[in-house]
Short mmCIF file of C-alpha atoms and ligand atoms in Angstrom, two decimals:
data_model
loop_
_atom_site.label_atom_id
_atom_site.label_comp_id
_atom_site.label_asym_id
_atom_site.label_seq_id
_atom_site.Cartn_x
_atom_site.Cartn_y
_atom_site.Cartn_z
CA UNK S 1 -35.43 -17.49 134.98
CA UNK S 2 -31.91 -18.38 135.96
CA UNK S 3 -29.87 -19.79 133.10
CA UNK S 4 -26.64 -21.28 134.38
CA UNK S 5 -23.62 -21.66 132.12
CA UNK S 6 -24.41 -25.34 131.87
CA UNK S 7 -27.82 -26.71 132.78
CA UNK S 8 -27.84 -28.75 135.98
CA UNK S 9 -28.20 -32.46 135.25
CA UNK S 10 -31.26 -34.13 136.75
CA UNK S 11 -31.30 -37.84 137.44
CA UNK S 12 -34.68 -39.48 137.96
CA UNK S 13 -34.51 -42.47 140.26
CA UNK S 14 -37.48 -44.73 139.83
CA UNK S 15 -38.41 -48.32 140.65
CA UNK S 16 -41.33 -50.10 142.20
CA UNK S 17 -42.27 -49.97 145.86
CA UNK S 18 -39.49 -51.22 148.05
CA UNK S 19 -37.20 -52.08 145.17
CA UNK S 20 -34.27 -50.39 146.90
CA UNK S 21 -34.26 -46.79 145.64
CA UNK S 22 -33.49 -45.17 148.99
CA UNK S 23 -30.82 -47.75 149.74
CA UNK S 24 -29.12 -47.00 146.43
CA UNK S 25 -29.49 -43.27 146.97
CA UNK S 26 -27.91 -43.42 150.41
CA UNK S 27 -24.95 -45.27 148.99
CA UNK S 28 -24.55 -42.88 146.08
CA UNK S 29 -24.76 -39.80 148.31
CA UNK S 30 -21.71 -40.96 150.24
CA UNK S 31 -19.63 -40.70 147.08
CA UNK S 32 -17.67 -37.47 146.55
CA UNK S 33 -19.03 -37.35 143.00
CA UNK S 34 -22.38 -36.42 144.56
CA UNK S 35 -21.39 -33.44 146.65
CA UNK S 36 -23.61 -30.43 145.95
CA UNK S 37 -26.46 -32.68 144.92
CA UNK S 38 -30.04 -31.77 145.82
CA UNK S 39 -32.41 -34.65 146.39
CA UNK S 40 -36.12 -34.27 145.72
CA UNK S 41 -38.27 -37.01 147.12
CA UNK S 42 -41.82 -37.58 146.04
CA UNK S 43 -43.71 -39.12 148.92
CA UNK S 44 -46.70 -41.41 148.60
CA UNK S 45 -48.99 -41.22 151.60
CA UNK S 46 -49.68 -38.40 153.96
CA UNK S 47 -47.14 -39.26 156.61
CA UNK S 48 -43.64 -38.22 155.68
CA UNK S 49 -41.13 -40.96 156.30
CA UNK S 50 -38.88 -41.25 153.29
CA UNK S 51 -36.91 -38.12 154.00
CA UNK S 52 -36.07 -39.43 157.46
CA UNK S 53 -34.48 -42.46 155.90
CA UNK S 54 -32.21 -40.62 153.54
CA UNK S 55 -28.97 -40.20 155.43
CA UNK S 56 -28.02 -36.74 154.31
CA UNK S 57 -28.12 -33.42 156.02
CA UNK S 58 -31.76 -32.46 155.78
CA UNK S 59 -30.81 -29.27 153.91
CA UNK S 60 -30.22 -31.17 150.71
CA UNK S 61 -33.43 -33.20 150.83
CA UNK S 62 -36.60 -31.63 149.56
CA UNK S 63 -39.77 -33.50 149.92
CA UNK S 64 -42.88 -33.23 147.78
CA UNK S 65 -45.57 -34.09 150.24
CA UNK S 66 -48.60 -35.06 148.24
CA UNK S 67 -48.59 -38.41 146.54
CA UNK S 68 -51.04 -37.57 143.79
CA UNK S 69 -49.34 -39.16 140.87
CA UNK S 70 -50.63 -36.88 138.22
CA UNK S 71 -50.77 -33.12 138.06
CA UNK S 72 -50.12 -32.20 141.70
CA UNK S 73 -46.78 -33.90 141.77
CA UNK S 74 -45.85 -32.50 138.46
CA UNK S 75 -46.79 -28.99 139.56
CA UNK S 76 -44.87 -29.33 142.79
CA UNK S 77 -41.83 -30.74 141.06
CA UNK S 78 -41.77 -27.89 138.59
CA UNK S 79 -42.19 -25.33 141.40
CA UNK S 80 -39.44 -26.93 143.44
CA UNK S 81 -36.98 -27.03 140.55
CA UNK S 82 -37.82 -23.46 139.59
CA UNK S 83 -37.34 -22.35 143.20
CA UNK S 84 -33.95 -24.07 143.39
CA UNK S 85 -32.88 -22.34 140.17
CA UNK S 86 -34.00 -19.03 141.63
CA UNK S 87 -32.04 -19.63 144.83
CA UNK S 88 -28.92 -20.44 142.82
CA UNK S 89 -29.32 -17.27 140.83
CA UNK S 90 -29.71 -15.08 143.89
CA UNK S 91 -26.78 -16.76 145.60
CA UNK S 92 -28.89 -18.15 148.45
CA UNK S 93 -27.57 -21.61 147.71
CA UNK S 94 -24.35 -22.85 146.17
CA UNK S 95 -24.64 -23.83 142.52
CA UNK S 96 -25.81 -27.41 142.37
CA UNK S 97 -23.87 -30.02 140.51
CA UNK S 98 -26.80 -32.32 140.18
CA UNK S 99 -30.40 -32.92 141.22
CA UNK S 100 -31.78 -36.37 141.92
CA UNK S 101 -35.54 -36.87 141.87
CA UNK S 102 -36.66 -40.04 143.61
CA UNK S 103 -40.17 -40.90 142.44
CA UNK S 104 -42.65 -42.79 144.54
CA UNK S 105 -42.63 -46.50 143.82
CA UNK S 106 -46.11 -46.33 142.36
CA UNK S 107 -45.40 -43.45 140.05
CA UNK S 108 -45.67 -43.56 136.38
CA UNK S 109 -42.37 -41.81 135.66
CA UNK S 110 -43.51 -40.40 132.35
CA UNK S 111 -45.14 -37.19 133.65
CA UNK S 112 -42.02 -36.47 135.67
CA UNK S 113 -39.79 -36.86 132.62
CA UNK S 114 -42.17 -34.82 130.56
CA UNK S 115 -41.95 -31.93 133.02
CA UNK S 116 -38.19 -31.95 133.11
CA UNK S 117 -37.84 -32.18 129.37
CA UNK S 118 -40.61 -29.89 128.28
CA UNK S 119 -41.66 -27.38 130.92
CA UNK S 120 -40.52 -23.91 129.88
CA UNK S 121 -39.63 -22.94 133.44
CA UNK S 122 -37.34 -25.94 133.77
CA UNK S 123 -35.60 -26.55 130.47
CA UNK S 124 -33.56 -23.36 130.70
CA UNK S 125 -31.87 -24.34 133.94
CA UNK S 126 -31.84 -28.12 133.92
CA UNK S 127 -31.34 -31.05 131.66
CA UNK S 128 -32.55 -34.57 132.20
CA UNK S 129 -29.41 -36.60 132.55
CA UNK S 130 -30.99 -39.99 132.82
CA UNK S 131 -33.46 -42.34 134.40
CA UNK S 132 -32.24 -45.02 136.77
CA UNK S 133 -34.79 -47.76 137.43
CA UNK S 134 -34.30 -50.08 140.37
CA UNK S 135 -35.75 -53.57 139.96
CA UNK S 136 -36.00 -55.96 142.87
CA UNK S 137 -34.80 -59.45 141.88
CA UNK S 138 -37.14 -61.16 144.35
CA UNK S 139 -40.41 -59.42 143.48
CA UNK S 140 -39.51 -57.96 140.10
CA UNK S 141 -41.18 -60.50 137.82
CA UNK S 142 -44.46 -60.54 139.78
CA UNK S 143 -44.43 -56.76 139.91
CA UNK S 144 -44.00 -56.48 136.16
CA UNK S 145 -46.92 -58.89 135.72
CA UNK S 146 -49.21 -56.90 137.93
CA UNK S 147 -48.35 -53.24 137.53
CA UNK S 148 -48.22 -51.25 134.33
CA UNK S 149 -46.30 -48.50 136.13
CA UNK S 150 -43.46 -50.90 136.84
CA UNK S 151 -43.28 -51.82 133.17
CA UNK S 152 -43.07 -48.15 132.31
CA UNK S 153 -40.35 -47.56 134.87
CA UNK S 154 -38.19 -50.23 133.29
CA UNK S 155 -39.00 -49.18 129.76
CA UNK S 156 -38.01 -45.53 130.22
CA UNK S 157 -34.78 -46.23 132.08
CA UNK S 158 -31.27 -45.49 130.87
CA UNK S 159 -29.74 -47.69 133.53
CA UNK S 160 -31.32 -50.52 135.43
CA UNK S 161 -30.11 -51.64 138.83
CA UNK S 162 -31.06 -55.13 139.84
CA UNK S 163 -31.20 -55.30 143.65
CA UNK S 164 -31.64 -58.17 146.10
CA UNK S 165 -29.86 -60.59 143.81
CA UNK S 166 -28.39 -61.94 147.07
CA UNK S 167 -31.89 -63.11 148.05
CA UNK S 168 -33.07 -64.43 144.70
CA UNK S 169 -32.71 -67.71 142.92
CA UNK S 170 -30.08 -67.61 140.14
CA UNK S 171 -32.37 -68.97 137.45
CA UNK S 172 -35.06 -66.45 138.37
CA UNK S 173 -32.52 -63.63 138.14
CA UNK S 174 -31.47 -64.79 134.66
CA UNK S 175 -35.10 -64.93 133.55
CA UNK S 176 -35.78 -61.48 134.94
CA UNK S 177 -32.73 -60.12 133.16
CA UNK S 178 -33.97 -61.38 129.83
CA UNK S 179 -37.40 -59.95 130.49
CA UNK S 180 -35.86 -56.57 131.26
CA UNK S 181 -33.71 -56.79 128.15
CA UNK S 182 -36.82 -57.42 126.05
CA UNK S 183 -38.56 -54.41 127.57
CA UNK S 184 -35.59 -52.12 127.28
CA UNK S 185 -32.79 -53.52 125.15
CA UNK S 186 -30.71 -50.35 125.32
CA UNK S 187 -30.29 -50.02 129.07
CA UNK S 188 -27.37 -51.71 130.82
CA UNK S 189 -28.52 -53.90 133.72
CA UNK S 190 -26.20 -53.36 136.67
CA UNK S 191 -25.82 -55.06 140.03
CA UNK S 192 -26.77 -53.57 143.41
CA UNK S 193 -23.25 -52.19 143.90
CA UNK S 194 -23.26 -49.99 140.80
CA UNK S 195 -21.55 -46.68 141.50
CA UNK S 196 -21.99 -43.12 140.25
CA UNK S 197 -19.69 -43.61 137.26
CA UNK S 198 -21.94 -46.33 135.88
CA UNK S 199 -25.23 -44.70 136.82
CA UNK S 200 -24.87 -41.00 136.26
CA UNK S 201 -23.96 -38.87 133.27
CA UNK S 202 -26.03 -40.85 130.85
CA UNK S 203 -26.15 -37.95 128.42
CA UNK S 204 -29.17 -35.89 127.49
CA UNK S 205 -32.29 -37.95 127.69
CA UNK S 206 -33.39 -38.90 124.24
CA UNK S 207 -36.79 -40.50 123.86
CA UNK S 208 -35.88 -41.45 120.32
CA UNK S 209 -33.43 -44.09 121.56
CA UNK S 210 -36.08 -45.76 123.69
CA UNK S 211 -38.63 -48.26 122.55
CA UNK S 212 -41.59 -47.24 120.43
CA UNK S 213 -43.90 -47.47 123.41
CA UNK S 214 -41.89 -44.94 125.35
CA UNK S 215 -42.13 -42.41 122.57
CA UNK S 216 -45.87 -43.01 122.55
CA UNK S 217 -46.24 -42.55 126.30
CA UNK S 218 -44.37 -39.29 126.13
CA UNK S 219 -46.57 -38.12 123.29
CA UNK S 220 -49.72 -39.13 125.18
CA UNK S 221 -48.43 -37.25 128.16
CA UNK S 222 -47.96 -34.09 126.11
CA UNK S 223 -51.57 -34.37 125.00
CA UNK S 224 -52.70 -34.89 128.57
CA UNK S 225 -50.82 -31.81 129.73
CA UNK S 226 -52.24 -29.82 126.88
CA UNK S 227 -55.80 -30.84 127.72
CA UNK S 228 -55.27 -29.68 131.30
CA UNK S 229 -53.96 -26.31 130.25
CA UNK S 230 -56.78 -25.89 127.84
CA UNK S 231 -59.38 -26.42 130.53
CA UNK S 232 -57.60 -24.18 132.97
CA UNK S 233 -57.57 -26.69 135.82
CA UNK S 234 -55.46 -25.99 138.82
CA UNK S 235 -53.34 -28.62 140.51
CA UNK S 236 -55.73 -29.53 143.29
CA UNK S 237 -58.89 -30.17 141.41
CA UNK S 238 -60.61 -33.48 141.67
CA UNK S 239 -60.80 -34.59 138.09
CA UNK S 240 -60.72 -38.10 136.77
CA UNK S 241 -57.44 -39.70 137.78
CA UNK S 242 -58.64 -43.17 136.93
CA UNK S 243 -56.37 -43.43 133.96
CA UNK S 244 -53.36 -43.08 136.17
CA UNK S 245 -54.12 -44.25 139.68
CA UNK S 246 -54.83 -47.85 140.23
CA UNK S 247 -58.09 -47.72 142.16
CA UNK S 248 -57.28 -50.93 143.94
CA UNK S 249 -54.26 -49.45 145.62
CA UNK S 250 -54.64 -47.59 148.91
CA UNK S 251 -52.28 -45.91 151.31
CA UNK S 252 -52.85 -46.27 155.01
CA UNK S 253 -50.93 -44.06 157.43
CA UNK S 254 -50.76 -45.20 161.03
CA UNK S 255 -49.66 -42.65 163.59
CA UNK S 256 -49.36 -42.93 167.35
CA UNK S 257 -47.80 -40.30 169.56
CA UNK S 258 -46.42 -42.70 172.13
CA UNK S 259 -44.15 -45.75 172.10
CA UNK S 260 -45.40 -49.30 171.75
CA UNK S 261 -43.94 -52.49 173.19
CA UNK S 262 -41.86 -54.38 170.64
CA UNK S 263 -44.04 -57.45 171.04
CA UNK S 264 -47.13 -55.46 170.13
CA UNK S 265 -45.53 -54.17 166.95
CA UNK S 266 -44.27 -57.62 166.10
CA UNK S 267 -47.63 -59.27 166.63
CA UNK S 268 -49.47 -56.62 164.68
CA UNK S 269 -47.14 -56.95 161.69
CA UNK S 270 -47.13 -60.69 161.88
CA UNK S 271 -50.87 -61.01 161.96
CA UNK S 272 -51.23 -58.60 159.08
CA UNK S 273 -48.63 -60.40 157.03
CA UNK S 274 -49.97 -63.86 157.68
CA UNK S 275 -53.57 -62.93 156.91
CA UNK S 276 -53.11 -60.32 154.16
CA UNK S 277 -49.50 -60.67 152.99
CA UNK S 278 -50.40 -60.70 149.32
CA UNK S 279 -52.28 -57.45 149.61
CA UNK S 280 -49.49 -55.65 151.39
CA UNK S 281 -47.54 -54.02 148.59
CA UNK S 282 -45.27 -51.97 150.74
CA UNK S 283 -44.84 -51.15 154.36
CA UNK S 284 -42.44 -48.75 155.91
CA UNK S 285 -42.24 -47.34 159.35
CA UNK S 286 -40.26 -45.67 162.06
CA UNK S 287 -41.21 -46.82 165.52
CA UNK S 288 -40.51 -45.79 169.09
CA UNK S 289 -40.50 -48.91 171.21
CA UNK S 290 -40.95 -48.99 174.97
CA UNK S 291 -37.79 -51.08 175.32
CA UNK S 292 -35.42 -48.64 173.61
CA UNK S 293 -36.98 -45.24 173.27
CA UNK S 294 -33.85 -43.45 172.08
CA UNK S 295 -33.17 -45.68 169.12
CA UNK S 296 -36.02 -45.87 166.63
CA UNK S 297 -36.82 -49.12 164.92
CA UNK S 298 -37.14 -48.94 161.14
CA UNK S 299 -39.27 -51.53 159.42
CA UNK S 300 -39.55 -52.30 155.72
CA UNK S 301 -41.87 -54.77 154.13
CA UNK S 302 -42.24 -55.52 150.46
CA UNK S 303 -45.11 -57.76 149.46
CA UNK S 304 -44.65 -60.90 151.55
CA UNK S 305 -41.11 -60.14 152.61
CA UNK S 306 -40.47 -58.29 155.85
CA UNK S 307 -36.87 -57.21 155.93
CA UNK S 308 -35.08 -57.64 159.25
CA UNK S 309 -35.78 -54.38 161.07
CA UNK S 310 -32.91 -52.07 161.94
CA UNK S 311 -32.42 -49.70 164.84
CA UNK S 312 -31.16 -46.25 163.97
CA UNK S 313 -28.50 -44.80 166.25
CA UNK S 314 -30.72 -41.88 167.12
CA UNK S 315 -33.95 -40.15 166.19
CA UNK S 316 -34.01 -37.86 163.22
CA UNK S 317 -35.53 -34.49 163.93
CA UNK S 318 -39.27 -34.37 164.32
CA UNK S 319 -41.86 -36.18 166.36
CA UNK S 320 -41.30 -39.58 167.91
CA UNK S 321 -43.90 -42.26 168.43
CA UNK S 322 -45.06 -44.62 165.74
CA UNK S 323 -45.38 -43.77 162.08
CA UNK S 324 -46.12 -46.51 159.60
CA UNK S 325 -47.20 -46.17 156.00
CA UNK S 326 -48.68 -49.12 154.17
CA UNK S 327 -49.55 -49.35 150.52
CA UNK S 328 -52.12 -52.04 149.95
CA UNK S 329 -53.74 -53.71 147.00
CA UNK S 330 -57.36 -54.85 147.30
CA UNK S 331 -57.25 -54.65 151.08
CA UNK S 332 -60.66 -54.22 152.72
CA UNK S 333 -61.07 -50.56 153.54
CA UNK S 334 -60.12 -49.63 157.08
CA UNK S 335 -58.96 -53.15 157.92
CA UNK S 336 -55.36 -52.19 158.63
CA UNK S 337 -56.29 -49.19 160.71
CA UNK S 338 -58.76 -51.13 162.81
CA UNK S 339 -56.25 -53.87 163.42
CA UNK S 340 -53.59 -51.36 164.41
CA UNK S 341 -56.01 -49.57 166.73
CA UNK S 342 -56.80 -52.86 168.39
CA UNK S 343 -53.13 -53.63 168.97
CA UNK S 344 -52.31 -50.09 170.05
CA UNK S 345 -54.98 -50.36 172.73
CA UNK S 346 -57.49 -48.03 171.23
CA UNK S 347 -60.09 -50.47 169.96
CA UNK S 348 -63.23 -49.26 168.33
CA UNK S 349 -66.51 -50.51 169.65
CA UNK S 350 -66.79 -53.48 167.32
CA UNK S 351 -63.10 -54.44 167.30
CA UNK S 352 -61.74 -57.32 169.37
CA UNK S 353 -59.22 -56.25 171.95
CA UNK S 354 -55.50 -56.75 171.74
CA UNK S 355 -55.26 -59.69 174.09
CA UNK S 356 -57.30 -61.80 171.72
CA UNK S 357 -55.36 -60.66 168.70
CA UNK S 358 -51.99 -61.19 170.29
CA UNK S 359 -52.64 -64.85 170.74
CA UNK S 360 -50.45 -65.50 167.74
CA UNK S 361 -47.64 -68.03 167.99
CA UNK S 362 -45.82 -67.02 164.79
CA UNK S 363 -42.65 -65.01 165.09
CA UNK S 364 -40.97 -62.75 162.58
CA UNK S 365 -37.40 -63.74 161.80
CA UNK S 366 -34.81 -61.17 162.83
CA UNK S 367 -37.27 -59.00 164.65
CA UNK S 368 -35.62 -59.18 168.03
CA UNK S 369 -32.08 -59.18 166.71
N1 GTP I 401 -30.89 -58.18 150.77
C1 GTP I 401 -31.00 -57.01 150.14
N2 GTP I 401 -31.85 -56.10 150.63
C2 GTP I 401 -31.96 -54.92 149.98
C3 GTP I 401 -31.19 -54.62 148.80
N3 GTP I 401 -31.54 -53.38 148.38
C4 GTP I 401 -32.48 -52.92 149.26
N4 GTP I 401 -32.73 -53.84 150.23
C5 GTP I 401 -33.69 -53.75 151.34
O1 GTP I 401 -35.01 -53.57 150.80
C6 GTP I 401 -35.82 -52.77 151.67
C7 GTP I 401 -36.45 -51.63 150.88
O2 GTP I 401 -35.41 -50.77 150.40
P1 GTP I 401 -35.63 -49.22 150.11
O3 GTP I 401 -34.32 -48.69 149.66
O4 GTP I 401 -36.30 -48.55 151.24
O5 GTP I 401 -36.64 -49.29 148.90
P2 GTP I 401 -37.37 -48.08 148.14
O6 GTP I 401 -37.41 -48.48 146.72
O7 GTP I 401 -36.72 -46.79 148.48
O8 GTP I 401 -38.81 -48.14 148.78
P3 GTP I 401 -40.07 -47.14 148.52
O9 GTP I 401 -39.58 -45.75 148.80
O10 GTP I 401 -41.11 -47.61 149.46
O11 GTP I 401 -40.56 -47.36 147.15
C8 GTP I 401 -34.87 -52.30 152.78
O12 GTP I 401 -35.09 -53.13 153.90
C9 GTP I 401 -33.49 -52.51 152.21
O13 GTP I 401 -32.52 -52.76 153.20
C10 GTP I 401 -30.29 -55.65 148.29
O14 GTP I 401 -29.61 -55.51 147.25
N5 GTP I 401 -30.25 -56.81 149.01
#
């Protein structure tokens, strides 16, 4: 195992679905302080999109493809970090100044921290520098009410970045700040413009300075890891994940290998939002539209909010067409896929055709901008 003169600092970037992690990362990566930084992205869902949205040369972005939140991700993360250390040692890559691990929005960050702090293959070459948790000022309070993972993300953080304060009510922001302070009194709460100086170099991660609960989670995690080793499971077995996955949450990946008319996309999203907005935790997509095939449309939705879509200047490498990932809560199984199929003109036998579904007078603000 490669042991550099000084272990490479690892920053874990966490935060609930759509909170603004990738946006923050893109801004940070433009700063000279982040040259020679490797970015590891943990994807949720089986269609890779996140890495396309990180505006860095693809060389520096490593994607962990499987969104299993428990042992698979941990195994892959460890393998990836060990492989990077090996490549530094053999001179195949320049020494890294830093690694940033962006967790999926649904992830309980504790297993990730546990791996970085405790895995023998990792501790020699890396040190956990800190955990940055992004909290969305619009949805943050509701998210903390509903999702234990979000509470953990805030509780384990060294720095908290409050995003979307431009969209939120001042009183609600103040209330959210005090809630965050109660969960994690030690972590500074910064605004969406926080730079590398404020966010990085937090010092060696020390669970002892966190709340009592955090120390307990980390201890529980050590027991969990031990139990796995003891039983000799591999990373792809199908054991009971119920303690970690929320069974009510599903990922739906929609893929089409041809462009769609903008109006079709708009009507599909609008109908979905107006009928099942509450159940739509997160939506993200890159779309080839008939009207402008060279400039992909990127859509982001977070709970009820659909952000004004943006057009990228050009396509990233890889296939075109339509790729949308949705993370849903309590959504009837297959509903989203059937609706999409109907709009995309490939209805199943018992699905109404698109003409009927498109009879929808609502319009999404900013969609045609
Ligand atoms: N108005 C406003 N929008 C923001 C801010 N930060 C992020 N957004 C928008 O929020 C949406 C989601 O941002 P992302 O950076 O993709 O969020 P994420 O946390 O990486 O999302 P996941 O990877 O799905 O968990 C995008 O449309 C961003 O442009 C902010 O401070 N203000």
